[in-house]
Amino acid sequence: NTRMIQELLAAFTALSTEEQLHAVVLTGEGRSFSAGADIKMMQETATLTEEQNLHDALQLADLMYTINALPCPVVARVNGTALGGGIGLIATSDIAIAVESARFAFSEVKLGIAPAVISPYVVRKIGETHARGLFVTGERFSAERALRIGLVHAVVPQNYLDEAVQSALNELLNAAPQAIRAGKTLAMNVAEMTYEQARHYTAQMIAHLRTSQEGREGLSAFLEKRDPSWQTQPTKIDK
C-alpha cells in the first residue's frame, strides 16, 4: 500500500549513502514475499481521478528506480509467492534466491489493469519474449520457470533458503565495497553503450580502480597472502 511504498522508499534512500555497505537483503514477512498491491488500496484507486492515480503510480515508479539504482547489490530473499508489483521488487534486485514452493504471476490483467510501472525492470530482466506471454495471460508460474527465464538466480528448498542467502552474502563480504559498486554499474550500463562510449568508460573505470585505495590494498593483500582490510567475518542477516 501507499504507506509501505513510502517506508521502503525512505529506507532505500537512506541506505544509498552507506558507502561501506556490501549488500541489502529484501524479503517478506510470513508466507509470501509480496502478494502485490493491497486490495483496499486498489479499491480506493478506482474512486480517484486519473491525475490522482498518476501521482500514486509515480510513487511506485520512484521506489522501483531507487531500489534498482541502489549503489550496492540488493539480494531478494524470495520466501514465498510474489505477484504483480512484488515481482517488480525481484526484478529490481541484483541477486534473487527463491524457495521451490514460490509461485509468480503478473496478475494485473485479471483485475483489468497491466504491470505498467514494473515493466521496464521486468522486461530487462526476463526479455521481451517471456514478458509478452506472461503479461497478457496473468498465468501463475513456478520457481523453476522463474529460474529458467532469468527472473531469479537460484531455487532452493525452504529449509535451505537462509543458508543459500548467507552464502551469497559471504561472497559479497569478501569483495571490496567500491569495486562491488563498480561491477554493478558496469552490468547495468555497458550493454547500451556504443563501442567508443564503452571503450572510454571502461578504461577510465579500471584506471581509477587500479589506483584507488581498494585497488592498491587488494593487490598488496594478494601479494602478501593476507586478507584485505575490507574483508569482514560472515554475519547472520540483520533484519
GROMACS .gro file of C-alpha atoms in nm:
model
  239
    1ASN     CA    1   0.000   0.000   0.000
    2THR     CA    2   0.099   0.365  -0.007
    3ARG     CA    3   0.250   0.351   0.341
    4MET     CA    4   0.473   0.053   0.258
    5ILE     CA    5   0.586   0.219  -0.065
    6GLN     CA    6   0.682   0.534   0.125
    7GLU     CA    7   0.861   0.341   0.401
    8LEU     CA    8   1.058   0.130   0.154
    9LEU     CA    9   1.149   0.440  -0.045
   10ALA     CA   10   1.273   0.612   0.272
   11ALA     CA   11   1.473   0.305   0.377
   12PHE     CA   12   1.646   0.255   0.042
   13THR     CA   13   1.713   0.627   0.008
   14ALA     CA   14   1.888   0.625   0.346
   15LEU     CA   15   2.084   0.309   0.262
   16SER     CA   16   2.208   0.459  -0.065
   17THR     CA   17   2.451   0.683   0.125
   18GLU     CA   18   2.615   0.396   0.318
   19GLU     CA   19   2.937   0.365   0.117
   20GLN     CA   20   3.079   0.066   0.305
   21LEU     CA   21   2.763  -0.141   0.273
   22HIS     CA   22   2.822  -0.472   0.095
   23ALA     CA   23   2.457  -0.566   0.035
   24VAL     CA   24   2.094  -0.518   0.135
   25VAL     CA   25   1.858  -0.814   0.179
   26LEU     CA   26   1.494  -0.764   0.079
   27THR     CA   27   1.245  -1.026   0.196
   28GLY     CA   28   0.886  -1.076   0.303
   29GLU     CA   29   0.740  -1.149   0.642
   30GLY     CA   30   0.513  -1.451   0.662
   31ARG     CA   31   0.427  -1.697   0.386
   32SER     CA   32   0.457  -1.460   0.088
   33PHE     CA   33   0.740  -1.249  -0.046
   34SER     CA   34   0.489  -0.992  -0.173
   35ALA     CA   35   0.131  -1.056  -0.277
   36GLY     CA   36   0.120  -0.733  -0.476
   37ALA     CA   37  -0.099  -0.430  -0.414
   38ASP     CA   38  -0.323  -0.414  -0.110
   39ILE     CA   39  -0.685  -0.482  -0.210
   40LYS     CA   40  -0.819  -0.190  -0.007
   41MET     CA   41  -0.579   0.044  -0.181
   42MET     CA   42  -0.682  -0.097  -0.519
   43GLN     CA   43  -1.046  -0.026  -0.438
   44GLU     CA   44  -0.961   0.330  -0.343
   45THR     CA   45  -0.774   0.395  -0.668
   46ALA     CA   46  -1.095   0.328  -0.860
   47THR     CA   47  -1.250   0.634  -0.693
   48LEU     CA   48  -0.955   0.862  -0.767
   49THR     CA   49  -0.915   1.083  -1.071
   50GLU     CA   50  -0.662   0.995  -1.340
   51GLU     CA   51  -0.437   1.274  -1.211
   52GLN     CA   52  -0.452   1.137  -0.857
   53ASN     CA   53  -0.376   0.788  -0.987
   54LEU     CA   54  -0.081   0.931  -1.177
   55HIS     CA   55   0.063   1.074  -0.854
   56ASP     CA   56   0.011   0.738  -0.683
   57ALA     CA   57   0.177   0.543  -0.965
   58LEU     CA   58   0.474   0.778  -0.974
   59GLN     CA   59   0.548   0.697  -0.609
   60LEU     CA   60   0.578   0.330  -0.702
   61ALA     CA   61   0.792   0.425  -1.001
   62ASP     CA   62   1.023   0.620  -0.771
   63LEU     CA   63   1.054   0.318  -0.540
   64MET     CA   64   1.140   0.082  -0.826
   65TYR     CA   65   1.400   0.325  -0.958
   66THR     CA   66   1.556   0.375  -0.614
   67ILE     CA   67   1.591   0.003  -0.546
   68ASN     CA   68   1.726  -0.063  -0.895
   69ALA     CA   69   1.977   0.223  -0.868
   70LEU     CA   70   2.096   0.143  -0.516
   71PRO     CA   71   2.477   0.159  -0.543
   72CYS     CA   72   2.533  -0.172  -0.362
   73PRO     CA   73   2.369  -0.507  -0.451
   74VAL     CA   74   2.018  -0.592  -0.338
   75VAL     CA   75   1.960  -0.959  -0.257
   76ALA     CA   76   1.597  -1.071  -0.284
   77ARG     CA   77   1.521  -1.348  -0.035
   78VAL     CA   78   1.209  -1.478  -0.206
   79ASN     CA   79   1.050  -1.671   0.079
   80GLY     CA   80   0.718  -1.731  -0.096
   81THR     CA   81   0.472  -1.616  -0.358
   82ALA     CA   82   0.529  -1.293  -0.549
   83LEU     CA   83   0.251  -1.136  -0.751
   84GLY     CA   84   0.223  -0.817  -0.957
   85GLY     CA   85   0.431  -0.541  -0.806
   86GLY     CA   86   0.603  -0.798  -0.587
   87ILE     CA   87   0.777  -0.927  -0.898
   88GLY     CA   88   0.892  -0.572  -0.962
   89LEU     CA   89   1.079  -0.585  -0.632
   90ILE     CA   90   1.254  -0.902  -0.751
   91ALA     CA   91   1.331  -0.755  -1.094
   92THR     CA   92   1.500  -0.451  -0.938
   93SER     CA   93   1.719  -0.675  -0.719
   94ASP     CA   94   2.064  -0.788  -0.826
   95ILE     CA   95   2.056  -1.139  -0.682
   96ALA     CA   96   1.731  -1.331  -0.629
   97ILE     CA   97   1.711  -1.661  -0.441
   98ALA     CA   98   1.368  -1.828  -0.423
   99VAL     CA   99   1.219  -2.121  -0.239
  100GLU     CA  100   1.093  -2.412  -0.451
  101SER     CA  101   0.734  -2.352  -0.342
  102ALA     CA  102   0.726  -1.988  -0.459
  103ARG     CA  103   0.473  -1.902  -0.726
  104PHE     CA  104   0.473  -1.597  -0.952
  105ALA     CA  105   0.221  -1.413  -1.168
  106PHE     CA  106   0.173  -1.081  -1.342
  107SER     CA  107  -0.186  -1.095  -1.221
  108GLU     CA  108  -0.274  -0.736  -1.311
  109VAL     CA  109  -0.464  -0.833  -1.628
  110LYS     CA  110  -0.704  -1.039  -1.416
  111LEU     CA  111  -0.801  -0.710  -1.247
  112GLY     CA  112  -0.837  -0.513  -1.568
  113ILE     CA  113  -0.501  -0.338  -1.545
  114ALA     CA  114  -0.142  -0.409  -1.657
  115PRO     CA  115   0.207  -0.441  -1.498
  116ALA     CA  116   0.295  -0.095  -1.627
  117VAL     CA  117   0.526   0.063  -1.369
  118ILE     CA  118   0.733  -0.251  -1.312
  119SER     CA  119   0.760  -0.337  -1.682
  120PRO     CA  120   1.092  -0.159  -1.760
  121TYR     CA  121   1.270  -0.365  -1.497
  122VAL     CA  122   1.089  -0.691  -1.564
  123VAL     CA  123   1.139  -0.679  -1.942
  124ARG     CA  124   1.506  -0.600  -1.892
  125LYS     CA  125   1.536  -0.900  -1.660
  126ILE     CA  126   1.336  -1.169  -1.844
  127GLY     CA  127   1.333  -1.033  -2.201
  128GLU     CA  128   1.052  -0.933  -2.435
  129THR     CA  129   0.954  -1.284  -2.542
  130HIS     CA  130   0.871  -1.404  -2.191
  131ALA     CA  131   0.712  -1.072  -2.094
  132ARG     CA  132   0.478  -1.081  -2.396
  133GLY     CA  133   0.343  -1.417  -2.289
  134LEU     CA  134   0.325  -1.364  -1.914
  135PHE     CA  135   0.198  -1.005  -1.915
  136VAL     CA  136  -0.110  -1.088  -2.123
  137THR     CA  137  -0.212  -1.418  -1.963
  138GLY     CA  138  -0.153  -1.337  -1.598
  139GLU     CA  139  -0.085  -1.709  -1.554
  140ARG     CA  140   0.087  -1.840  -1.244
  141PHE     CA  141   0.429  -1.994  -1.295
  142SER     CA  142   0.670  -2.190  -1.082
  143ALA     CA  143   1.001  -2.101  -0.925
  144GLU     CA  144   1.167  -2.338  -1.170
  145ARG     CA  145   1.026  -2.139  -1.462
  146ALA     CA  146   1.126  -1.813  -1.292
  147LEU     CA  147   1.480  -1.952  -1.282
  148ARG     CA  148   1.467  -2.062  -1.644
  149ILE     CA  149   1.361  -1.719  -1.772
  150GLY     CA  150   1.612  -1.529  -1.558
  151LEU     CA  151   1.381  -1.373  -1.300
  152VAL     CA  152   1.561  -1.547  -1.014
  153HIS     CA  153   1.916  -1.680  -0.990
  154ALA     CA  154   1.865  -1.983  -0.766
  155VAL     CA  155   1.583  -2.203  -0.640
  156VAL     CA  156   1.631  -2.392  -0.314
  157PRO     CA  157   1.431  -2.598  -0.063
  158GLN     CA  158   1.257  -2.399   0.209
  159ASN     CA  159   1.493  -2.520   0.482
  160TYR     CA  160   1.797  -2.416   0.278
  161LEU     CA  161   1.687  -2.060   0.196
  162ASP     CA  162   1.875  -1.881   0.474
  163GLU     CA  163   2.188  -2.084   0.408
  164ALA     CA  164   2.175  -2.001   0.037
  165VAL     CA  165   2.124  -1.631   0.104
  166GLN     CA  166   2.404  -1.630   0.359
  167SER     CA  167   2.634  -1.799   0.110
  168ALA     CA  168   2.570  -1.518  -0.139
  169LEU     CA  169   2.628  -1.259   0.131
  170ASN     CA  170   2.956  -1.423   0.231
  171GLU     CA  171   3.079  -1.386  -0.126
  172LEU     CA  172   2.987  -1.017  -0.119
  173LEU     CA  173   3.157  -0.971   0.219
  174ASN     CA  174   3.480  -1.094   0.060
  175ALA     CA  175   3.461  -0.828  -0.212
  176ALA     CA  176   3.560  -0.462  -0.187
  177PRO     CA  177   3.258  -0.231  -0.140
  178GLN     CA  178   3.356   0.024  -0.407
  179ALA     CA  179   3.456  -0.250  -0.651
  180ILE     CA  180   3.116  -0.410  -0.598
  181ARG     CA  181   2.952  -0.081  -0.688
  182ALA     CA  182   3.166  -0.053  -0.999
  183GLY     CA  183   3.073  -0.405  -1.103
  184LYS     CA  184   2.701  -0.332  -1.062
  185THR     CA  185   2.734  -0.010  -1.263
  186LEU     CA  186   2.911  -0.195  -1.545
  187ALA     CA  187   2.645  -0.466  -1.562
  188MET     CA  188   2.367  -0.210  -1.579
  189ASN     CA  189   2.518   0.028  -1.835
  190VAL     CA  190   2.775  -0.109  -2.078
  191ALA     CA  191   2.532  -0.308  -2.294
  192GLU     CA  192   2.360   0.013  -2.402
  193MET     CA  193   2.681   0.196  -2.492
  194THR     CA  194   2.839   0.232  -2.831
  195TYR     CA  195   3.184   0.085  -2.878
  196GLU     CA  196   3.354   0.422  -2.834
  197GLN     CA  197   3.149   0.506  -2.526
  198ALA     CA  198   3.226   0.169  -2.368
  199ARG     CA  199   3.593   0.191  -2.467
  200HIS     CA  200   3.648   0.516  -2.279
  201TYR     CA  201   3.407   0.446  -1.993
  202THR     CA  202   3.554   0.106  -1.907
  203ALA     CA  203   3.916   0.217  -1.949
  204GLN     CA  204   3.861   0.516  -1.723
  205MET     CA  205   3.689   0.298  -1.465
  206ILE     CA  206   3.964   0.037  -1.444
  207ALA     CA  207   4.233   0.307  -1.435
  208HIS     CA  208   4.056   0.470  -1.142
  209LEU     CA  209   4.004   0.141  -0.960
  210ARG     CA  210   4.365   0.031  -1.003
  211THR     CA  211   4.489   0.349  -0.837
  212SER     CA  212   4.219   0.363  -0.570
  213GLN     CA  213   4.277   0.273  -0.206
  214GLU     CA  214   4.083  -0.050  -0.252
  215GLY     CA  215   4.273  -0.142  -0.565
  216ARG     CA  216   4.612  -0.090  -0.402
  217GLU     CA  217   4.501  -0.275  -0.088
  218GLY     CA  218   4.365  -0.567  -0.289
  219LEU     CA  219   4.688  -0.614  -0.484
  220SER     CA  220   4.903  -0.579  -0.170
  221ALA     CA  221   4.690  -0.831   0.019
  222PHE     CA  222   4.715  -1.079  -0.267
  223LEU     CA  223   5.093  -1.047  -0.294
  224GLU     CA  224   5.135  -1.061   0.085
  225LYS     CA  225   4.899  -1.360   0.112
  226ARG     CA  226   4.671  -1.193   0.369
  227ASP     CA  227   4.308  -1.089   0.389
  228PRO     CA  228   4.234  -0.740   0.254
  229SER     CA  229   4.125  -0.477   0.504
  230TRP     CA  230   3.765  -0.467   0.378
  231GLN     CA  231   3.706  -0.837   0.436
  232THR     CA  232   3.470  -0.896   0.727
  233GLN     CA  233   3.365  -1.206   0.913
  234PRO     CA  234   3.040  -1.359   0.787
  235THR     CA  235   2.746  -1.249   0.999
  236LYS     CA  236   2.384  -1.351   1.020
  237ILE     CA  237   2.137  -1.143   0.821
  238ASP     CA  238   2.048  -0.823   1.005
  239LYS     CA  239   1.669  -0.796   0.994
   0.00000   0.00000   0.00000
